[in-house]
């Protein structure tokens, strides 16, 4: 009875309400009149809410006494309409005015941008959607202030150089931590190298390309300590958070994105033709006193079988117009309980280099399901298969001086010889392992690229599973527990075949290597969040978390040598010998593991949305450090003041100008372990062979005091909106003080410790004995400035413009060994880069040159004491170096003692400017990327002016010939490789690196709604775009956007025998059903 | 409510979980230092490790040997490649030159591995006799390494009786940071240590290592003695050199060591350089196998052989100064079989194998014979008949059309000159030319575009590497660098 009574008392009002309710219908559109599907319509003050259908229509039942309907939709400003007596209410939702309302993803959670006190840049996923790149990170340049994304060159899938507020380490990684859907992922170029952050594989394999760029909803870059300290020991280089797409409320939507494109090399430099080559090289021979004599020396034209003089443009044999395509299909949607997003992507891209291809097949499933009011579960699953084929481009780190590198070959190969003999066979000289001589009598010494392109193969293929599952449990009101388990499993197979006849494979008589590498990561996070509003004024958000990350990696392989038959070019074919991979590929044999355990917490508090405070703390334990040094503490604090919320502000005249104004500041300490070897603190003996006997030798000098690099980050800034937020401005000053840099403390080589039996890449390892020690310090400071404006927003025409610029001043403060300079080698040979206290890291260091002496055509060098000396290879050894008055100089200048610091290699300013125009159904987007204030070492130019048998650039036609000639090209003396800078790094080859580049220009047309409705499709857009449309620069090489040393910290902006950038033109469609 | 408590407890537990064992992993592919000498087998492997370090590509495995030849006049540089010794060949090496830094690095890495063995071998569960033997091996290799350093970075002993700066004399094991500074001992001090090490080795090394292979690749008593003849000759202690050599060389032919390994000349010189490379003539050689090859751009074959075997960085100097043009080296000489041609180049084919598995000799019995011959001539200052007999033993093994007789030599100097020529023919490609020129304070003759370098020229010796001076500034740089 009582139950019945209860039921009645409960049901009665409901029934009454039903009886007194009314139905309201209507349609919701956007400002352009397009229907909005999935918008929420709610009766204010009740739980009653419905969603609009695909055509934007809704129907809602409201109580009689309901007064107001609330309309809302993601990205639109909510609208409230009083019901009155209306039964039909149509409304148009405008784009959310206030960008500060945006939700941004932060570490282990989300926050409204309005409430943020940390410095976070958000980049919309649209930025990478239609761009002809291999990996999403290549499409991020110029998008956010302080986030520099540089493409090293035009080799497909070469990892870009990403720096958030500058370089954050010398020996460890300066690449930001990349977190995909909450799980930290592997980054870098994975192939024959020992770990994901190092390099050495011929086919570059940026494993971020395993993610389909179309699947990305948004990027968030955490730049300061307040935002990134929650990632503790991994956040020193900033954090790049990637969130993939989820299904949105409404019926299933199908989207197809497809494009096809054509890629060509950009800005190839002109080199001498056959006739010019013969003239200039013979002039060189004459000038050294050994003129061409027709019998034993000299360069000569020859006639091909067609009766014409052979004049080979080697570019034709190395570069091509590559065709690329990409197709992505996704299906997404959501009910009130379940949301889903499925996608499938396929891309097949050809590079500007022959035999350079990239293919990816990727599938993704993102699912979220509300099991009950308390429990939500879900997860993401991605599988991808990426395969990279690349010839030996000579353009990756360590490759710059490869004798068969394709960046250099077309520049230096003699144009008066042909790739093929008249009978169609390859034109080669077997004994010298060079291209055939043709009619030349003086020896040539580069290989025939055509044969190598045809017969050699290099590939890296990855299988990748990225997946996570989570459960979210509401424990109490405001108290949530979330557990997430994620895996990142990467298997890479690198393959190489080198033919036995020509090129690098001749020593091994033909060899195939297969190298297998596995990287596995498991990451488990447990998060407890508490969110509560205390009274009207106080909001509190507390996060407590635990994270454990276990990483395992191993690599092994073998090389088979002496191929049994020319038919075979795979490892499984017939060979005579087998040798373990590490004989030929240092670092290919490895086995390691690491474990990171973390405890962290964050407290966000605000008072009336005026005063904001955020505190976070993290304690990390890492396995690579010795007992007693395993744990490190990190944390940060930040505060914000929304002045525009203050009454005095609102009531002042300022309110007429500023629609919003917030000051913020933060300070904190984060760490860096990215790049610390798994067993860095251990003292190790390594096994080796002595003939057929096994052996052990001391190989690693450990350091039990080794610990984290720390970065103390300060950030002060403001964000302001003008004219009802039509213009928003974000300004920040930052200072990153990086301390305890892990440096290879060079030990006296005579101590003989920690022997590393590979060709070293820096002076530190050159020393022979190095011990990693926390000893260096470096500071990055700068300003960031961002302006976003909606310049015009009319119904038929909109123009929005986003501009950002950041400055960077890097200064090395302390180094090992009493602040000894560190010279960083490019590919183990040339050392144009120096790390010196008081200077920007990797600044250029060269012997000063002072042009060409018009009297005798000799290059003028400058000693450390300012004395000028000139060089002439044709003089006897003792008198090659003379003062300008002709008296003998005592010595040759050398880089270490005569070198001077030329200037920074790191750009001191960089940024982007994006303009988007829409006129009716047309859209036009122009993204400019600029950078400068730095120098670029144009080592390629040294090669292009080399006086050995190498071909030269056409500028050498302007060489010195007779007294009085004023020119920048010295007298040609055959064999001279000093005057041009090949043998010694000279200031002549260090150039300003300022540039402005049109990174992407695209123009699109969307079908109007009326047509779409007839065709029963949601959206249809066609577009054409140009990636790397043009570059404006005074730099004389291919392109000042270059990095022969890839992501290497200490040697940026080096241009040494790299291939240029590529230009890609695409046409594509975006269709939604 | 109960379930809520359980959930809260689980939650709290989850927030503090940690897998302690994973925080302290053990490397699986390398051996932690604490384990390094824990078993008898490991002790043996550590000893082998010293040989590995001696055999590195910049040391006795290949490049040190190449530099020893190409500083001399018998080879011409063909490829002009800075990576393959160009600056050593034409005497333009600087403190930053790769080989100047790497030879030094590799030599000291070997010395430190020897010092580690000397310091820690007592931990190993092995007999005292074996410990002494291992220590003797360590001191043999340490002595050889110091000798290698002296031949390039220091003035010869003959220049001022060893009073010039030698190299830092490191005799204790180094494991980590600290102890960077050490001044250079004098040449004489280093030679004194070398002799002390070799004397200890002679006493404690076994007579025989038990197999032809181990007798070639590991030190035994005669190895120490043979090396002493080389050292003493360099020091001008000819009488002592004779004493040592006499331990291995009987008074009259046939020449064969009477104690220890029965070293003798191989009847056919070619068999010394042919598999299995472990003849009785090979007192000490660096072994290679297809699994243990010299690296890229290493290996003697890479330097001297044309493609596809090597890169032919160096060809034989066919000008008058080059030994290949010397009239003493007749066409009938078996060693002429090592001379070949490639195009217009004359090439040296003593180490022709591909893959590069030819053993690299460190010291051969032929050297002991010629060391003795030279020491006798210098000691007696006569046209010593026993010296001529020893010269004939080496020469006639390969060329029995020539027999040297006392009448061929007007003066002792003429005999010494002929012995020197015999050494150039016999040891061509084995890295002794630089040592032979310098210990006699002779100039390096000009060749191709490379200049003459006299004993008082700065370029006569290499500079101390810049990497050493970075962290050890008290090591004094050689003049002129």
XYZ file of N, CA and C in Angstrom, chain A residues 419-519:
303
model
N 75.603 7.426 -68.643
C 75.316 6.351 -67.694
C 75.419 4.959 -68.332
N 75.178 4.906 -69.630
C 75.204 3.608 -70.300
C 76.268 3.607 -71.404
N 76.791 2.436 -71.664
C 77.641 2.250 -72.832
C 76.762 2.154 -74.065
N 77.360 2.309 -75.254
C 76.545 2.219 -76.471
C 75.794 0.892 -76.573
N 76.343 -0.177 -76.001
C 75.640 -1.465 -76.087
C 74.541 -1.609 -75.046
N 74.311 -0.556 -74.267
C 73.223 -0.612 -73.291
C 73.656 -1.047 -71.918
N 74.884 -1.507 -71.768
C 75.352 -1.909 -70.442
C 75.710 -0.665 -69.631
N 75.847 -0.855 -68.332
C 76.187 0.280 -67.473
C 77.624 0.718 -67.725
N 77.826 1.995 -67.745
C 79.158 2.544 -67.957
C 79.893 2.611 -66.619
N 80.694 1.593 -66.337
C 81.431 1.582 -65.074
C 82.866 1.117 -65.279
N 83.691 1.454 -64.288
C 85.078 1.019 -64.251
C 85.200 0.113 -63.033
N 85.345 -1.180 -63.275
C 85.263 -2.145 -62.176
C 86.446 -2.025 -61.213
N 87.657 -1.888 -61.735
C 88.817 -1.877 -60.835
C 88.779 -0.683 -59.895
N 88.349 0.450 -60.402
C 88.316 1.634 -59.551
C 87.002 1.788 -58.826
N 86.025 0.955 -59.155
C 84.675 1.065 -58.617
C 84.137 2.481 -58.815
N 84.312 2.968 -60.058
C 83.817 4.305 -60.385
C 83.052 4.227 -61.692
N 82.500 5.383 -62.046
C 81.864 5.470 -63.352
C 82.940 5.321 -64.425
N 82.555 4.820 -65.588
C 83.512 4.659 -66.675
C 84.092 6.006 -67.084
N 85.335 5.966 -67.513
C 86.076 7.186 -67.796
C 85.622 7.925 -69.039
N 85.036 7.208 -69.988
C 84.783 7.831 -71.280
C 86.094 8.241 -71.912
N 86.123 9.420 -72.532
C 87.341 9.875 -73.199
C 88.289 10.570 -72.230
N 87.869 10.714 -70.965
C 88.720 11.412 -69.999
C 89.945 10.571 -69.691
N 91.063 11.238 -69.546
C 92.292 10.521 -69.203
C 92.611 10.652 -67.724
N 92.205 11.754 -67.118
C 92.371 11.889 -65.673
C 91.233 11.111 -65.007
N 91.596 10.410 -63.921
C 90.634 9.489 -63.310
C 89.413 10.208 -62.756
N 88.268 9.564 -62.884
C 87.037 10.010 -62.234
C 86.873 9.145 -60.991
N 86.184 9.648 -59.990
C 86.055 8.780 -58.820
C 84.698 8.746 -58.142
N 83.633 8.936 -58.882
C 82.322 8.687 -58.273
C 81.642 7.526 -58.978
N 80.645 6.995 -58.313
C 79.982 5.809 -58.851
C 78.877 6.192 -59.835
N 78.467 5.216 -60.598
C 77.387 5.398 -61.565
C 76.050 5.202 -60.847
N 75.319 6.292 -60.636
C 74.110 6.190 -59.812
C 73.014 5.347 -60.458
N 73.046 5.284 -61.772
C 71.958 4.588 -62.463
C 71.995 3.097 -62.137
N 73.189 2.561 -62.151
C 73.317 1.137 -61.855
C 72.934 0.869 -60.401
N 73.344 1.762 -59.541
C 73.043 1.567 -58.123
C 71.550 1.726 -57.859
N 70.947 2.694 -58.534
C 69.498 2.874 -58.387
C 68.754 1.638 -58.868
N 69.241 1.086 -59.969
C 68.546 -0.069 -60.546
C 68.684 -1.313 -59.681
N 69.865 -1.524 -59.116
C 70.140 -2.832 -58.532
C 70.107 -2.867 -57.007
N 70.370 -1.754 -56.357
C 70.398 -1.788 -54.892
C 69.019 -1.454 -54.326
N 68.757 -2.015 -53.156
C 67.449 -1.789 -52.534
C 67.621 -1.496 -51.056
N 66.880 -0.537 -50.579
C 66.880 -0.250 -49.147
C 65.433 -0.046 -48.714
N 65.017 -0.728 -47.695
C 63.648 -0.528 -47.265
C 63.520 -0.671 -45.766
N 62.493 -0.071 -45.233
C 62.144 -0.239 -43.820
C 60.633 -0.360 -43.764
N 60.177 -1.456 -43.206
C 58.738 -1.687 -43.151
C 58.318 -1.879 -41.706
N 57.273 -1.189 -41.311
C 56.825 -1.250 -39.918
C 55.414 -1.801 -39.820
N 55.210 -2.605 -38.811
C 53.865 -2.976 -38.391
C 53.671 -2.389 -37.010
N 52.582 -1.746 -36.825
C 52.416 -0.994 -35.585
C 51.024 -1.210 -35.045
N 50.942 -1.516 -33.792
C 49.645 -1.522 -33.113
C 49.713 -0.524 -31.983
N 48.798 0.414 -32.032
C 48.658 1.394 -30.957
C 47.251 1.184 -30.428
N 47.126 0.881 -29.175
C 45.788 0.605 -28.671
C 45.701 0.981 -27.217
N 44.504 1.320 -26.792
C 44.298 1.497 -25.366
C 42.859 1.188 -25.002
N 42.671 0.773 -23.774
C 41.319 0.588 -23.237
C 41.232 1.378 -21.945
N 40.024 1.846 -21.660
C 39.890 2.589 -20.409
C 38.555 2.274 -19.766
N 38.505 2.514 -18.500
C 37.235 2.469 -17.788
C 37.175 3.701 -16.914
N 36.016 4.314 -16.907
C 35.826 5.543 -16.154
C 34.686 5.280 -15.176
N 34.973 5.432 -13.898
C 33.961 5.082 -12.894
C 33.686 6.285 -12.012
N 32.406 6.618 -11.938
C 32.024 7.719 -11.062
C 31.854 7.148 -9.670
N 32.744 7.474 -8.753
C 32.695 6.887 -7.412
C 31.684 7.618 -6.539
N 31.812 8.901 -6.509
C 30.910 9.743 -5.723
C 30.645 10.961 -6.570
N 29.780 11.767 -6.113
C 29.528 12.989 -6.861
C 30.826 13.798 -6.985
N 31.249 14.061 -8.204
C 32.466 14.840 -8.404
C 33.738 14.038 -8.317
N 33.641 12.779 -7.907
C 34.854 11.982 -7.736
C 34.869 10.875 -8.783
N 35.873 10.894 -9.608
C 35.943 9.980 -10.731
C 37.234 9.176 -10.691
N 37.135 7.919 -11.061
C 38.340 7.104 -11.170
C 38.442 6.628 -12.614
N 39.624 6.753 -13.149
C 39.808 6.334 -14.536
C 41.071 5.490 -14.602
N 40.958 4.358 -15.276
C 42.147 3.552 -15.477
C 42.307 3.331 -16.978
N 43.503 3.505 -17.446
C 43.788 3.386 -18.876
C 44.989 2.467 -19.064
N 44.839 1.526 -19.949
C 45.986 0.679 -20.278
C 46.240 0.784 -21.772
N 47.453 1.161 -22.119
C 47.747 1.342 -23.538
C 48.978 0.573 -23.951
N 49.016 0.182 -25.201
C 50.231 -0.455 -25.726
C 50.650 0.248 -27.003
N 51.938 0.210 -27.229
C 52.498 0.690 -28.483
C 53.488 -0.390 -28.913
N 53.092 -1.199 -29.867
C 53.946 -2.288 -30.331
C 54.381 -1.997 -31.757
N 55.671 -1.967 -31.932
C 56.209 -1.621 -33.242
C 57.215 -2.685 -33.659
N 56.980 -3.256 -34.810
C 57.948 -4.186 -35.392
C 58.452 -3.575 -36.678
N 59.758 -3.509 -36.812
C 60.315 -2.951 -38.042
C 61.284 -3.936 -38.658
N 61.150 -4.122 -39.937
C 62.116 -4.934 -40.671
C 62.816 -4.015 -41.663
N 64.133 -3.882 -41.496
C 64.908 -3.089 -42.438
C 65.650 -4.042 -43.345
N 65.609 -3.751 -44.620
C 66.285 -4.623 -45.574
C 67.216 -3.801 -46.449
N 68.280 -4.445 -46.821
C 69.229 -3.758 -47.679
C 69.827 -4.772 -48.630
N 69.932 -4.385 -49.878
C 70.695 -5.217 -50.810
C 71.627 -4.317 -51.601
N 72.886 -4.721 -51.706
C 73.854 -3.963 -52.499
C 74.499 -4.908 -53.497
N 74.464 -4.505 -54.744
C 74.923 -5.393 -55.802
C 76.442 -5.555 -55.768
N 76.956 -6.681 -56.291
C 78.384 -6.988 -56.175
C 79.261 -6.272 -57.197
N 78.660 -5.658 -58.198
C 79.465 -5.143 -59.302
C 79.894 -3.705 -59.082
N 79.020 -2.907 -58.490
C 79.291 -1.479 -58.473
C 78.751 -0.844 -57.206
N 79.520 0.073 -56.674
C 79.072 0.810 -55.494
C 79.552 0.166 -54.210
N 78.807 0.423 -53.151
C 79.252 0.006 -51.829
C 79.223 -1.498 -51.617
N 78.555 -2.234 -52.503
C 78.445 -3.680 -52.312
C 79.609 -4.475 -52.882
N 80.552 -3.782 -53.528
C 81.609 -4.543 -54.196
C 82.555 -5.199 -53.196
N 82.813 -4.529 -52.078
C 83.709 -5.106 -51.079
C 83.191 -6.426 -50.545
N 81.877 -6.508 -50.413
C 81.276 -7.728 -49.876
C 80.872 -8.679 -50.995
N 81.146 -8.322 -52.224
C 80.747 -9.110 -53.393
C 79.243 -9.325 -53.434
N 78.533 -8.310 -53.051
C 77.079 -8.384 -53.069
C 76.566 -8.855 -51.727
N 75.744 -8.065 -51.095
C 75.310 -8.443 -49.756
C 73.874 -8.024 -49.517
N 73.185 -8.868 -48.768
C 71.829 -8.548 -48.346
C 71.790 -8.607 -46.832
N 71.152 -7.619 -46.244
C 71.012 -7.627 -44.789
C 69.541 -7.514 -44.436
N 69.123 -8.299 -43.473
C 67.788 -8.139 -42.904
C 67.939 -7.864 -41.414
N 67.349 -6.795 -40.984
C 67.486 -6.383 -39.587
C 66.096 -6.241 -38.981
N 65.889 -6.952 -37.918
C 64.579 -6.959 -37.279
C 64.648 -6.160 -35.988
N 63.679 -5.329 -35.775
C 63.662 -4.572 -34.526
C 62.274 -4.551 -33.941
N 62.226 -4.700 -32.638
C 60.932 -4.680 -31.950
C 60.989 -3.658 -30.830
N 59.975 -2.841 -30.773
C 59.845 -1.884 -29.681
C 58.471 -2.093 -29.066
